[in-house]
Every structure is written in structure tokens, then in C-alpha cells.
Coordinates of C-alpha atoms in Angstrom, one line a residue:
M822 CA 107.2 70.3 55.7
A823 CA 108.5 73.0 58.1
N824 CA 107.0 76.5 57.6
R825 CA 109.5 78.6 55.5
P826 CA 110.6 81.7 57.5
T827 CA 109.4 84.9 55.8
G828 CA 111.4 87.4 57.8
V829 CA 114.1 88.1 60.4
D830 CA 111.9 87.3 63.4
E831 CA 110.8 83.9 62.0
A832 CA 114.3 83.1 60.9
I833 CA 115.7 83.7 64.4
K834 CA 112.9 81.7 65.9
F835 CA 113.7 78.8 63.5
I836 CA 117.4 79.0 64.6
W837 CA 116.6 78.7 68.3
N838 CA 114.1 75.9 67.7
Q839 CA 117.0 73.7 66.4
P840 CA 118.4 71.1 68.8
D841 CA 121.8 71.9 70.3
T842 CA 123.2 68.9 68.4
V843 CA 122.4 70.6 65.1
L844 CA 123.3 74.1 66.1
Q845 CA 125.4 74.9 69.2
V846 CA 124.2 77.7 71.5
S847 CA 127.2 79.8 70.5
E848 CA 126.2 79.3 66.8
K849 CA 122.6 80.3 67.5
Q850 CA 123.8 83.4 69.2
R851 CA 126.1 84.5 66.4
L852 CA 123.6 83.7 63.7
S853 CA 120.9 85.6 65.6
A854 CA 123.2 88.6 65.8
V855 CA 124.0 88.6 62.1
L856 CA 120.3 88.1 61.0
A857 CA 119.1 90.8 63.4
K858 CA 120.9 93.4 61.3
E859 CA 119.4 92.3 58.0
A860 CA 116.1 93.2 56.4
D861 CA 113.3 90.6 56.0
V862 CA 114.0 90.2 52.3
V863 CA 117.7 89.3 53.0
A864 CA 116.7 86.8 55.7
R865 CA 114.4 85.0 53.3
K866 CA 117.2 84.1 50.8
Y867 CA 118.7 81.7 53.3
F868 CA 115.6 79.5 53.1
L869 CA 115.2 79.2 49.4
S870 CA 116.0 75.5 49.3
P871 CA 112.9 73.2 49.0
L872 CA 114.6 70.9 51.6
P873 CA 114.3 72.3 55.1
E874 CA 117.3 70.1 56.2
Q875 CA 119.5 72.2 53.9
W876 CA 118.5 75.5 55.6
V877 CA 120.8 75.0 58.5
G878 CA 123.7 74.4 56.2
T879 CA 123.0 77.6 54.3
L880 CA 122.8 79.6 57.5
K881 CA 126.1 78.2 58.7
E882 CA 127.8 79.8 55.7
L883 CA 127.2 83.1 57.6
L884 CA 129.7 81.9 60.2
A885 CA 132.5 81.1 57.8
P886 CA 135.4 83.5 58.3
T887 CA 135.9 86.0 55.5
G888 CA 139.4 87.4 56.3
T889 CA 139.7 90.2 58.9
S890 CA 136.3 91.0 60.1
L891 CA 136.2 94.5 61.2
M892 CA 133.4 95.6 63.4
D893 CA 131.2 98.4 62.2
E894 CA 132.0 101.7 63.9
V895 CA 130.6 102.0 67.4
F896 CA 129.6 105.4 68.6
I897 CA 130.5 106.1 72.3
N898 CA 128.8 109.1 73.8
Q899 CA 130.3 110.1 77.2
E900 CA 127.4 112.3 78.2
A901 CA 124.5 109.9 77.4
D902 CA 126.4 106.7 78.1
P903 CA 128.9 107.6 80.9
Y904 CA 129.3 104.0 82.2
V905 CA 132.1 103.0 79.8
V906 CA 134.5 105.3 81.6
E907 CA 136.3 103.8 84.6
A908 CA 136.9 105.6 87.8
D909 CA 140.4 106.6 86.8
G910 CA 139.0 108.1 83.6
T911 CA 140.3 105.4 81.2
L912 CA 138.0 104.0 78.6
D913 CA 137.3 100.2 78.9
V914 CA 136.4 98.7 75.5
A915 CA 136.2 95.1 76.8
T916 CA 132.4 95.0 76.4
L917 CA 132.8 95.8 72.7
Q918 CA 134.4 92.3 72.2
L919 CA 137.2 93.6 70.0
Q920 CA 140.8 92.4 69.8
P921 CA 142.6 95.2 71.7
A922 CA 145.4 95.5 69.2
T923 CA 143.0 96.2 66.4
V924 CA 141.0 98.9 68.1
V925 CA 140.8 102.2 66.3
I926 CA 139.4 105.3 68.1
N927 CA 138.6 108.3 65.9
G928 CA 141.1 106.9 63.4
K929 CA 143.9 106.4 65.9
K930 CA 145.5 103.0 66.6
G931 CA 147.6 101.8 69.5
L932 CA 145.5 103.6 72.1
V933 CA 144.3 100.4 73.9
D934 CA 146.4 98.2 76.2
V935 CA 146.4 94.6 74.9
Q936 CA 146.4 93.2 78.5
T937 CA 143.6 95.2 80.0
S938 CA 141.5 96.4 77.1
K939 CA 141.7 99.9 78.6
T940 CA 143.0 103.0 76.9
K941 CA 146.6 103.7 77.8
R942 CA 145.7 107.3 78.8
T943 CA 142.7 108.9 80.4
L944 CA 140.0 110.2 78.1
A945 CA 141.0 113.8 79.0
E946 CA 144.6 113.0 77.9
L947 CA 143.3 111.4 74.7
Q948 CA 141.2 114.5 74.0
E949 CA 144.1 116.9 74.6
K950 CA 147.2 115.1 73.3
V951 CA 146.1 112.5 70.8
L952 CA 142.8 113.4 69.3
R953 CA 143.4 117.1 69.9
D954 CA 139.7 117.5 70.2
A955 CA 138.3 118.7 73.5
T956 CA 134.7 117.7 72.5
A957 CA 135.5 114.1 71.5
G958 CA 133.1 111.8 73.3
S959 CA 130.5 114.5 73.8
M960 CA 126.9 114.1 72.8
A961 CA 127.5 116.1 69.6
N962 CA 130.8 114.6 68.8
P963 CA 130.9 110.9 69.9
L964 CA 133.9 108.7 69.7
H965 CA 134.1 106.4 66.7
I966 CA 135.5 103.0 67.7
S967 CA 136.1 99.9 65.4
G968 CA 138.2 96.8 65.4
A969 CA 138.4 93.1 64.7
S970 CA 135.8 91.0 66.6
L971 CA 137.0 88.5 69.1
A972 CA 136.7 84.9 67.9
D973 CA 133.5 83.1 69.3
A974 CA 132.7 86.2 71.3
A975 CA 129.0 85.7 71.2
G976 CA 129.2 82.1 72.4
S977 CA 131.8 82.1 75.2
V978 CA 132.0 85.7 76.5
L979 CA 128.7 87.5 76.4
V980 CA 126.6 85.0 78.2
D981 CA 127.3 84.0 81.8
A982 CA 126.9 80.4 82.7
H983 CA 125.0 79.3 85.8
G984 CA 128.1 79.2 88.0
S985 CA 129.2 82.6 87.1
I986 CA 125.9 84.1 88.2
R987 CA 126.6 83.1 91.8
N988 CA 130.0 84.7 91.7
L989 CA 128.5 87.9 90.3
L990 CA 125.8 88.0 92.9
K991 CA 128.1 87.6 95.8
P992 CA 126.7 89.7 98.7
L993 CA 128.3 93.1 99.4
D994 CA 130.9 93.0 102.3
S995 CA 129.9 96.3 104.0
W996 CA 127.4 99.1 103.9
P997 CA 128.4 101.8 101.4
S998 CA 127.4 105.4 101.9
P999 CA 124.2 106.4 100.1
E1000 CA 126.2 108.5 97.6
D1001 CA 128.6 105.6 96.9
F1002 CA 125.8 103.1 96.6
L1003 CA 124.0 105.2 94.0
Q1004 CA 127.1 105.4 92.0
Y1005 CA 127.8 101.7 92.5
L1006 CA 124.3 100.7 91.3
V1007 CA 125.0 101.2 87.6
R1008 CA 128.7 100.5 87.7
P1009 CA 129.3 97.2 85.9
D1010 CA 132.8 96.9 87.4
G1011 CA 133.9 94.9 84.3
R1012 CA 131.2 92.2 85.1
K1013 CA 129.0 90.8 82.5
I1014 CA 125.2 90.9 83.1
P1015 CA 124.2 87.6 84.8
V1016 CA 121.9 85.7 82.5
S1017 CA 121.8 82.0 82.0
Q1018 CA 121.9 80.2 78.6
R1019 CA 118.2 79.3 79.1
A1020 CA 117.1 82.9 79.8
F1021 CA 119.3 84.0 76.9
A1022 CA 117.5 81.7 74.6
K1023 CA 114.2 83.4 75.4
A1024 CA 115.6 86.9 74.5
Q1025 CA 114.5 89.3 71.9
Y1026 CA 117.4 88.7 69.6
S1027 CA 117.2 92.0 67.7
E1028 CA 118.7 93.7 70.8
I1029 CA 121.0 91.0 72.2
L1030 CA 124.4 91.9 70.9
V1031 CA 124.2 95.4 69.4
V1032 CA 122.4 97.8 71.7
D1033 CA 121.5 101.2 70.3
N1034 CA 124.4 100.8 67.8
T1035 CA 126.7 101.5 70.8
V1036 CA 127.8 98.6 72.9
C1037 CA 127.7 94.8 72.7
L1038 CA 125.9 93.4 75.8
A1039 CA 124.4 90.1 76.8
A1040 CA 120.6 89.8 76.8
P1041 CA 119.7 92.5 79.4
N1042 CA 116.6 93.5 77.4
A1043 CA 115.6 89.8 77.3
F1044 CA 113.9 90.5 80.7
I1045 CA 112.6 94.0 80.1
K1046 CA 109.8 94.4 77.6
V1047 CA 108.9 98.1 77.1
D1048 CA 105.7 99.2 75.4
P1049 CA 106.7 101.7 72.8
D1050 CA 103.6 103.7 73.9
V1051 CA 104.5 104.0 77.5
G1052 CA 102.3 107.0 78.4
G1053 CA 99.6 106.4 81.0
E1054 CA 100.2 105.6 84.7
E1055 CA 99.0 102.0 84.4
K1056 CA 101.4 101.4 81.6
T1057 CA 104.2 102.8 83.7
T1058 CA 103.3 100.4 86.5
T1059 CA 103.2 97.5 84.1
M1060 CA 106.6 98.4 82.7
M1061 CA 108.2 98.7 86.2
A1062 CA 106.8 95.4 87.3
R1063 CA 108.6 93.9 84.3
C1064 CA 111.8 95.9 85.0
I1065 CA 112.3 95.0 88.7
P1066 CA 110.5 92.1 90.3
T1067 CA 110.4 90.1 87.1
V1068 CA 114.2 90.5 86.5
M1069 CA 114.9 89.7 90.2
Q1070 CA 112.7 86.6 90.2
E1071 CA 114.3 85.4 86.9
I1072 CA 117.8 85.7 88.3
I1073 CA 116.9 84.1 91.7
Q1074 CA 115.1 81.3 89.8
E1075 CA 118.2 80.7 87.8
L1076 CA 120.3 80.3 91.0
A1077 CA 118.0 77.6 92.4
V1078 CA 119.7 77.7 95.7
P1079 CA 118.5 76.1 99.0
P1080 CA 117.1 78.4 101.7
T1081 CA 120.2 77.9 103.8
S1082 CA 122.5 79.5 101.1
E1083 CA 123.8 83.0 101.4
Y1084 CA 122.4 83.6 98.0
H1085 CA 118.8 82.7 99.0
L1086 CA 116.3 85.6 99.1
D1087 CA 112.6 85.3 99.8
L1088 CA 111.3 87.9 97.4
S1089 CA 107.7 89.0 97.1
Y1090 CA 106.1 91.9 95.2
S1091 CA 103.0 93.9 96.0
G1092 CA 101.4 96.3 93.5
N1093 CA 98.7 98.8 94.1
K1094 CA 95.9 96.4 93.3
T1095 CA 93.1 99.0 93.2
E1096 CA 94.6 100.3 89.9
D1097 CA 93.1 97.1 88.4
R1098 CA 89.5 98.0 87.4
S1099 CA 88.5 94.4 87.9
Q1100 CA 88.8 95.0 91.6
N1101 CA 86.2 97.7 91.4
P1102 CA 83.0 96.7 89.5
S1103 CA 81.7 100.3 89.5
G1104 CA 84.5 101.2 87.2
V1105 CA 85.6 104.1 89.4
L1106 CA 89.4 103.9 89.9
Q1107 CA 90.2 104.2 93.6
K1108 CA 93.9 104.0 94.4
L1109 CA 95.0 102.9 97.9
D1110 CA 96.9 105.5 99.7
R1111 CA 100.3 103.7 99.3
P1112 CA 103.1 103.5 96.8
D1113 CA 102.5 101.7 93.6
M1114 CA 105.3 99.1 94.1
L1115 CA 106.6 97.4 97.2
I1116 CA 109.2 94.6 97.1
M1117 CA 109.6 92.5 100.2
V1118 CA 112.8 90.7 101.1
N1119 CA 112.6 88.0 103.8
G1120 CA 109.3 89.6 105.0
A1121 CA 110.5 93.2 105.2
T1122 CA 109.7 96.0 102.7
S1123 CA 113.0 96.7 101.0
F1124 CA 112.2 98.6 97.8
V1125 CA 109.5 101.3 97.2
G1126 CA 108.4 102.8 93.9
Q1127 CA 105.8 105.3 92.6
D1128 CA 104.5 105.4 89.0
K1129 CA 103.0 108.3 87.1
G1130 CA 102.3 108.9 83.4
Q1131 CA 104.7 110.3 80.8
G1132 CA 105.8 113.8 81.7
N1133 CA 104.9 113.7 85.3
D1134 CA 108.4 113.2 86.7
R1135 CA 108.1 115.8 89.4
Q1136 CA 104.8 114.5 90.6
A1137 CA 106.2 111.0 90.9
V1138 CA 109.2 112.3 92.9
T1139 CA 107.0 114.4 95.2
E1140 CA 104.5 111.6 95.9
L1141 CA 107.3 109.1 96.6
E1142 CA 109.1 111.5 99.0
G1143 CA 105.7 112.1 100.8
Y1144 CA 105.2 108.3 101.3
V1145 CA 108.7 107.7 102.8
K1146 CA 109.1 110.9 104.8
G1147 CA 108.8 109.2 108.2
G1148 CA 111.9 107.1 107.6
L1149 CA 112.7 103.7 109.1
D1150 CA 111.9 102.5 112.6
S1151 CA 114.6 100.6 114.5
L1152 CA 112.1 98.0 115.7
H1153 CA 111.7 96.5 112.3
Y1154 CA 115.0 97.6 110.6
G1155 CA 117.6 97.7 113.3
S1156 CA 120.8 99.3 112.2
I1157 CA 119.8 99.5 108.5
K1158 CA 120.2 103.1 107.5
Y1159 CA 118.5 103.3 104.1
L1160 CA 116.3 101.6 101.5
P1161 CA 116.3 101.9 97.7
C1162 CA 113.3 103.6 95.9
Y1163 CA 112.3 104.8 92.5
A1164 CA 110.1 107.4 90.8
A1165 CA 108.9 106.6 87.3
A1166 CA 107.0 108.7 84.8
G1167 CA 106.3 106.9 81.5
S1168 CA 109.6 105.5 80.3
R1169 CA 111.7 107.7 82.6
V1170 CA 112.9 106.2 85.8
M1171 CA 114.9 107.7 88.7
L1172 CA 116.5 105.6 91.4
G1173 CA 117.2 106.9 94.9
L1174 CA 117.6 106.0 98.6
F1175 CA 115.6 107.1 101.6
N1176 CA 117.3 107.0 105.0
N1177 CA 116.0 106.4 108.5
I1178 CA 114.7 110.0 108.9
G1179 CA 112.9 109.9 105.5
K1180 CA 115.3 112.0 103.4
V1181 CA 115.6 110.8 99.8
T1182 CA 118.9 111.0 97.9
W1183 CA 118.4 110.7 94.1
M1184 CA 120.7 109.4 91.5
Q1185 CA 121.8 112.1 89.1
H1186 CA 121.3 109.9 86.1
T1187 CA 117.7 109.3 84.8
F1188 CA 117.0 106.1 82.9
D1189 CA 115.1 106.3 79.7
M1190 CA 113.6 102.8 79.4
S1191 CA 112.7 103.4 75.7
R1192 CA 116.4 103.2 75.0
A1193 CA 117.9 99.7 74.9
M1194 CA 121.2 100.9 76.4
H1195 CA 119.5 102.3 79.4
R1196 CA 117.5 99.1 79.9
A1197 CA 120.8 97.3 79.9
L1198 CA 122.2 99.6 82.5
F1199 CA 119.0 99.2 84.5
V1200 CA 119.6 95.5 84.6
F1201 CA 123.0 96.2 86.1
A1202 CA 121.3 98.3 88.8
V1203 CA 118.8 95.5 89.5
V1204 CA 121.7 92.9 89.8
N1205 CA 123.5 95.2 92.2
L1206 CA 120.3 95.8 94.2
L1207 CA 120.1 92.0 94.7
R1208 CA 123.6 92.0 96.1
W1209 CA 122.6 94.7 98.5
F1210 CA 119.4 92.9 99.4
M1211 CA 121.6 89.9 100.5
L1212 CA 123.6 92.2 102.8
M1213 CA 120.4 93.9 104.1
A1214 CA 118.8 90.5 104.9
K1215 CA 121.6 89.7 107.3
G1216 CA 121.0 93.0 109.1
L1217 CA 117.3 92.6 109.7
P1218 CA 116.4 92.1 113.4
E1219 CA 115.1 88.7 114.3
M1220 CA 111.3 88.9 114.6
R1221 CA 108.6 86.3 115.0
F1222 CA 106.2 88.6 113.1
R1223 CA 107.2 91.4 110.7
I1224 CA 105.0 94.1 109.2
H1225 CA 105.3 95.2 105.6
L1226 CA 106.2 98.9 105.6
L1227 CA 103.8 100.9 103.4
E1228 CA 101.7 97.8 102.7
T1229 CA 98.0 98.3 103.0
W1230 CA 96.3 95.5 104.8
R1231 CA 92.6 95.1 104.0
R1232 CA 91.0 93.7 107.1
S1233 CA 87.5 93.8 105.6
S1234 CA 85.6 95.5 102.8
H1235 CA 85.6 98.7 104.9
V1236 CA 88.7 98.6 107.0
T1237 CA 92.3 99.1 105.8
I1238 CA 95.5 99.4 107.8
T1239 CA 98.8 100.9 106.4
F1240 CA 102.1 100.6 108.1
Q1241 CA 103.9 103.9 107.5
P1242 CA 107.5 104.9 107.9
G1243 CA 108.7 106.3 111.2
G1244 CA 106.8 103.8 113.3
R1245 CA 103.2 104.9 112.4
V1246 CA 100.1 103.0 111.5
R1247 CA 97.2 104.5 109.6
K1248 CA 93.8 103.0 110.1
Q1249 CA 91.0 103.9 107.7
I1250 CA 87.3 102.9 107.7
R1251 CA 85.3 103.6 104.6
Q1252 CA 81.6 104.6 105.0
F1253 CA 82.2 104.9 108.7
E1254 CA 78.7 105.6 109.9
I1255 CA 77.3 102.5 108.0
W1256 CA 80.2 100.4 109.4
A1257 CA 79.5 101.5 113.0
Q1258 CA 75.8 100.7 112.6
Q1259 CA 76.7 97.2 111.3
H1260 CA 79.6 96.3 113.5
S1261 CA 79.9 98.6 116.6
P1262 CA 76.6 99.8 118.0
G1263 CA 76.8 103.0 120.1
S1264 CA 80.0 104.1 118.4
S1265 CA 80.6 107.4 116.6
L1266 CA 83.4 109.7 115.6
E1267 CA 82.9 111.8 118.8
F1268 CA 82.9 108.7 120.9
L1269 CA 86.1 107.3 119.5
Q1270 CA 87.8 110.7 119.9
K1271 CA 86.9 110.3 123.6
V1272 CA 88.2 106.7 123.6
Y1273 CA 91.6 107.7 122.3
Q1274 CA 91.8 110.6 124.7
V1275 CA 91.3 108.0 127.5
A1276 CA 93.9 105.7 125.9
Q1277 CA 96.5 108.4 125.8
A1278 CA 96.8 108.3 129.6
S1279 CA 97.4 104.6 129.7
Q1280 CA 100.6 102.7 128.6
C1281 CA 98.5 99.6 128.1
L1282 CA 96.2 101.1 125.3
A1283 CA 97.0 102.2 121.8
H1284 CA 98.1 105.8 121.4
A1285 CA 96.9 108.0 118.6
L1286 CA 99.5 110.3 117.0
E1287 CA 96.8 112.0 115.1
A1288 CA 93.3 112.0 116.6
P1289 CA 90.4 110.2 114.8
A1290 CA 88.8 112.3 112.1
C1291 CA 86.5 111.8 109.1
V1292 CA 88.2 113.1 106.0
G1293 CA 87.4 113.8 102.4
R1294 CA 84.1 114.1 100.6
A1295 CA 83.2 110.5 101.6
Q1296 CA 83.9 111.3 105.3
Q1297 CA 86.3 108.3 105.7
Y1298 CA 87.3 107.6 109.2
Q1299 CA 91.0 107.9 109.8
V1300 CA 93.4 107.6 112.8
T1301 CA 97.2 107.5 112.9
L1302 CA 98.6 105.3 115.7
E1303 CA 101.9 104.4 117.1
A1304 CA 103.3 101.1 115.7
Y1305 CA 103.8 98.3 118.1
G1306 CA 105.4 94.9 117.9
P1307 CA 103.9 91.5 117.0
P1308 CA 100.9 89.9 118.9
G1309 CA 102.0 88.8 122.4
N1310 CA 102.9 85.2 123.0
P1311 CA 103.9 84.9 126.7
M1312 CA 105.7 81.7 127.5
T1313 CA 107.0 82.1 131.1
M1314 CA 105.1 82.7 134.3
Q1315 CA 106.4 86.2 134.5
E1316 CA 105.4 87.0 130.9
V1317 CA 101.9 85.6 131.5
Q1318 CA 101.5 87.7 134.6
G1319 CA 102.6 90.8 132.7
Y1320 CA 100.1 89.9 129.9
C1321 CA 97.2 89.6 132.4
Q1322 CA 98.2 92.8 134.2
D1323 CA 98.5 94.9 131.1
C1324 CA 95.1 93.6 129.7
C1325 CA 93.4 94.4 133.0
A1326 CA 95.1 97.8 133.3
G1327 CA 93.9 98.8 129.8
A1328 CA 90.4 97.7 130.7
E1329 CA 90.5 99.6 134.0
A1330 CA 91.4 102.9 132.2
L1331 CA 88.5 102.4 129.8
H1332 CA 86.0 101.3 132.4
A1333 CA 86.7 104.4 134.5
A1334 CA 85.4 106.4 131.6
S1335 CA 82.3 104.2 131.1
V1336 CA 83.8 102.7 128.0
V1337 CA 84.1 98.9 127.2
M1338 CA 86.6 97.5 124.7
R1339 CA 84.4 94.7 123.4
D1340 CA 87.2 93.0 121.3
F1341 CA 89.8 91.5 123.7
R1342 CA 91.4 88.9 121.4
S1343 CA 95.0 87.8 121.0
P1344 CA 95.6 89.6 117.7
N1345 CA 94.7 92.9 119.5
V1346 CA 97.2 92.5 122.3
L1347 CA 100.6 93.4 120.9
T1348 CA 104.1 93.6 122.4
R1349 CA 105.2 97.2 123.2
N1350 CA 108.5 98.2 121.5
G1351 CA 109.0 94.6 120.6
A1352 CA 109.8 93.6 124.2
E1353 CA 108.0 90.5 125.6
G1354 CA 106.4 91.2 129.0
K1355 CA 105.1 94.7 128.0
Y1356 CA 101.8 94.6 126.2
V1357 CA 99.3 97.1 124.7
T1358 CA 95.7 96.6 123.6
V1359 CA 94.9 98.0 120.1
D1360 CA 91.9 98.1 117.7
L1361 CA 89.8 100.3 119.8
E1362 CA 87.3 101.0 117.1
F1363 CA 85.0 98.3 118.4
A1364 CA 84.8 100.1 121.8
G1365 CA 81.4 101.3 122.9
P1366 CA 79.5 102.7 125.9
N1367 CA 79.1 100.5 128.9
K1368 CA 75.9 98.4 129.0
H1369 CA 74.9 99.4 125.5
P1370 CA 72.3 96.9 124.1
W1371 CA 73.8 94.5 121.5
T1372 CA 71.4 93.5 118.7
L1373 CA 73.8 92.4 116.1
D1374 CA 75.7 89.1 115.5
W1375 CA 78.3 88.4 118.1
L1376 CA 81.9 89.5 117.5
Q1377 CA 84.6 86.9 117.0
G1378 CA 85.4 85.1 120.2
W1379 CA 82.1 85.8 122.0
D1380 CA 79.9 83.0 123.4
D1381 CA 76.6 82.6 125.4
H1382 CA 78.2 84.1 128.5
T1383 CA 79.7 87.2 127.0
L1384 CA 76.6 89.5 127.3
N1385 CA 74.8 90.1 130.6
Q1386 CA 71.3 88.9 131.2
E1387 CA 69.8 92.0 129.7
G1388 CA 71.6 91.4 126.4
Q1389 CA 74.1 94.2 127.1
Y1390 CA 77.9 94.3 126.8
D1391 CA 79.1 95.6 130.1
S1392 CA 82.5 96.0 131.9
F1393 CA 82.3 92.4 133.3
S1394 CA 81.8 91.2 129.7
D1395 CA 85.3 92.6 129.0
M1396 CA 86.7 90.8 132.0
Y1397 CA 85.1 87.5 130.9
Q1398 CA 86.6 87.9 127.4
I1399 CA 90.1 88.5 129.0
G1400 CA 89.6 85.3 130.9
K1401 CA 88.9 83.4 127.6
L1402 CA 91.9 85.2 126.0
I1403 CA 94.2 83.8 128.7
E1404 CA 92.8 80.3 128.4
G1405 CA 93.6 80.5 124.6
L1406 CA 97.3 81.2 125.2
P1407 CA 99.8 78.4 124.2
F1408 CA 101.2 78.7 127.8
W1409 CA 97.8 77.6 129.1
R1410 CA 97.8 74.4 127.0
S1411 CA 101.4 73.4 127.5
N1412 CA 102.3 74.2 131.1
V1413 CA 101.3 73.3 134.6
R1414 CA 99.0 76.1 135.7
P1415 CA 99.6 77.5 139.2
P1416 CA 96.6 77.7 141.5
A1417 CA 96.8 81.6 141.7
L1418 CA 96.4 81.8 137.9
M1419 CA 93.5 79.3 137.9
S1420 CA 91.8 81.4 140.6
F1421 CA 92.4 84.6 138.7
V1422 CA 90.9 83.2 135.4
N1423 CA 88.0 81.6 137.3
G1424 CA 87.3 85.0 138.9
L1425 CA 87.3 86.7 135.4
K1426 CA 85.1 84.1 133.8
S1427 CA 82.6 84.0 136.6
K1428 CA 82.3 87.8 136.3
R1429 CA 83.2 88.3 140.0
L1430 CA 86.3 90.5 139.4
S1431 CA 86.2 94.0 138.0
A1432 CA 89.3 95.4 136.3
S1433 CA 90.4 97.2 139.5
E1434 CA 89.8 94.1 141.6
A1435 CA 91.6 91.9 139.1
L1436 CA 94.7 94.1 139.4
Q1437 CA 94.7 93.4 143.2
H1438 CA 94.4 89.6 142.8
I1439 CA 97.3 87.5 144.3
W1440 CA 98.2 86.4 140.7
I1441 CA 99.1 90.0 139.9
T1442 CA 100.3 91.3 143.2
G1443 CA 102.3 88.2 144.1
H1444 CA 104.5 88.6 141.0
R1445 CA 105.3 92.2 141.2

């Protein structure tokens, strides 16, 4: 025998467990809405029969018409819930699912147009000429609206079918201004929230149809689960992960479109993982110096957020503004002029946009996610963000390799790299002295400061925007660098020649200062300003003094011929590694190699050519 439901939640669960052949989806929705308003003791009376098969019949009696069914009064508060007012100031009651001819506003009939479901006059005119109450619709004096419910409203109107979602998510046609976009984000434009029947069936039914006793909406809160005790920073982060990436992934999953469709978005989410104590066995919480939420669209950071505990609104805003102050670089974002962002403190969330110079424009409205109505409006914002993402994805420059703005890339247990706004890269090495002893003999902070001074004079070496320094109590090494393009992949004769020339020119600058690079590998030779044919060598932290004894394990890419006979890494070791680097290029494996190039590489690998001599080789001079 089936378990007898003992309360509202179990009754609703029973309803949705019934096959659609027994209870249609529309019937399940309407029954859920009715039961959600009842107490547990009332719900139990529908399951008194000893035969479970009779319970459905008893429940269906709730759907039988009982004359004119007037909806309970709905309280519309213009200050707290301003989104029911259209741009022209008229009140749109369509979302209330009432028959327009029956609508009564503060005891007055005939105020709503039967064709449009909008008030025949603006709210200001209603206040002045009809209601004769200038405060009607204010927080202290909300509008009282009632009327007859539309037939089958819950089944056919409130929930969007699969096909409707695609229509609602049609990409934007053009770039709105930041101010217009912020207003647009939470403007439903008469559209229903896109949620499929399947997602609707998973909703928390007590909040599906009547939200805050104010407006009838379809399942927005099905996606957003808010801990009633949203207080600490970690709880804020958990809430926002449910509010944004989870909602987006649910909707994209419902679309199930192929990668070639205009509706396809490759979404990924990155949280600040060090907030998870499991990542730090010592129990000491060490946050990475990056925002708490990053959402990537087609490989590009497209949404940035910062989370704080309840009451720390100002701190969340200040930290977010600090992270994005550099703006967007044209190399990775082309003509895109702004990205969306948020600052959250407990249950309070502010949405904003930061532009290509790092200025943040904030929405005037603050969402209180503890309120169901605001969660509903937030889903509208997320849906509209998805439409904007579709437009943005079309504007991203074509790139073979794209960095994730503000993402922290952990290269090893000690080394992290963060790609910052404004074309900057911050490299940090924890416990630098220990790292240098274990990975880069002969190096020190003072030595690397010298290395970057030398590099500043060469266009073929990484430039530091902020000189290397050891910061904080832990004396963590930190250097801020120019951002460059993806690793070089020269495919033509001219590109290979430029690649060889720029590698040797970088080595020449270092060797003149008695410095060796020690890590010439393809991931460390990047394109400059995204242009093939211009290359720059980065990752200079492995650099060391010329002919310094090497007693550690070899670095990646070394072999028996890298060190000299005394076991030292010298300037000719660099040239040997450049020769190996060229031999590893796809060009080398897939093309006929000209004799000049073969002679050039043989000279490097036999350690007969210094950097200066290599730059005078016919392979270089013959292609100038």
C-alpha cells in the first residue's frame, strides 16, 4: 500500500509522482497551487480513503468549478516591485492571470483594457483621477487587485514549452548602452520565464504560482534554492552558484541545441576553490587573489562576481571594483565594450557592468534573494544575460588560444598566474626562497630584478609593468607583466625565420648581461600583440647566472647535451635548447626544410653559434 501523505509537501510529491495518464501536467500544477496554500491538517483530509486509487479522484474535486472563482487580493507595491509598470507608466496585469474584464483595483472596475490586460490610464492618472490617492501603489499603501482567474491558467499559460524557450532566448540584435542594458536585465517585456515542463516538475511547489502573495509566476524559484540563514561568505558563494551558473546550465540543457546553432553557448564556471577547506589540509583558509565567481562563455571570461557575508555590501562592491579596474583589452575582447558583474553580501545582490577602462556602472535596484519575488526577477535577469552572451559570443575575436580573464592558473604547488584586466598578468611564487633552491639555482629576488631590467630594453623578452618584489608576511614573490598572445605556431618560412630571430635576440640581450634563460620551450615563446611573426620569450623566473653549476633534476626539455662538460648551464646551453625548440615546431615536421634553416639549427645544436652569431646567420639575414 502506498504511504499516506501526512502534510502539504508529501501531498504535492504524491501528485507529481502520478503518471501523466492519470493526472495531466496542467492538473498537477493547479492541484499543487491549491494545496500549497493549505495547512498540513487540511491536506491530510484528501487522503482519508483506505484505497490509494481513490485519492486521485478526491483530489480532482479541488479542480471542479464552484461558480465565479475570484482570486484573493494581490498587493502590488510600486516601490518594492517596480517591474509591473510598463515604460509608458501603465500597469500590466497579464502576469496575474486574471480575466481583464473582472479586474478590480482598489475597489474600482473597468480600469483594465480587455485586449491588452493593461490599465487604460497611466498609474499617475489612476492615482490622481480615479483612485484620488497620490500614495496608492506605494510601500505603505499598495494597490489591491483581484478578479476571476483565467481558465486553465496554470496549465497552459504559466509554463513555457520547449519551443517557446528558444524564442524567448533569441539573441539581442545590437549592443545596448550600459544604462539601457541594466534596465533591460530585469524587464520581462511581457515574456514568461522560460522553464520547461520537466524543470517545472522539479520545482518547489509552495512558491510556484503565488510569489510573496504578490504576483503569479512560473517556477523561477525552482532553480534558486536560498538558505534561510544566508550569513557567511561561503554561504553567499553557494547561493550565487545556484543563482547564476546553475540556472544558465539548466536553461541551456533544456535547449539541447547543436554547436552550430545560434543558441549554442559553451558555458563554464570557475569558483574560488581555495574557499574549500578540503583544498587546504592545514585548515587555514587562503583565498586566491581573484573574484569568487567567473563564468566563461566560449572560452572568454564573461561574468565576474564577488561574495561577502551578510551586511558587507560595501566591501563586496569595493573588492569587485578593485578586481576589474584595468578594464578589457582589445586583444581578447575586440570591440566588446563591457561585461556584466555582481557584488553579493548574504542574500543581497547588486548587478552591474564594467567597461573597457574598468569603470563599473551599478543597477539602482538591489535584489534581496530571501524574497521569492526578487528571486523571480533575478531569473529574468539571468535569462536576459544569456541573450546578451549570445550576442557577445559573436563579437569575440577569433583566437587559437584564449586566456580566462581574472582566472588564476596554478602552474605548480608554488606558482600561480592570474590574467588581470587591462592586459596585465600577475605571477606569484609562494615560499620563493625555497622554490628557487629547488627549481632555479643561483636565482634570487635581486637577480630577477636585474633580469627584468635587462628584459625591459628588448622587445623580444617579457616586460614587467611592476618590478619583481616579495610581498606580505610570507614574502611571496610577485611580478606584474604585460599580457601577450598565445604560444607561437609559425607555419610559413617567413614566420619561422621571425620566430628564430626573436628567440635569438632575446637570448642575446640576456647573455650580454651574463644571464641565461634556461627554459626555452614552446609554451614560453608567445605571439606579441596577437600578431604571428612577432614573438616574445616569457617565464624568466628560471633564468640564472651564466655557467652556474646545476645539481638538481633537469628542467623539462633538457637532455644529455644541454649542460656543458663541467655540468654547468651556459649561454651555449640556451642556443642548444633554441635549436631543439625549432625542431619541435609543426613546421619542421610537415614541410621541406631549406638548407639555410638546416645549417642554422645544426649550428645551434652543435653549440658553434652564439646568440650574436646566430643573428648573423644566412637563415636570418637572408630573410630580412
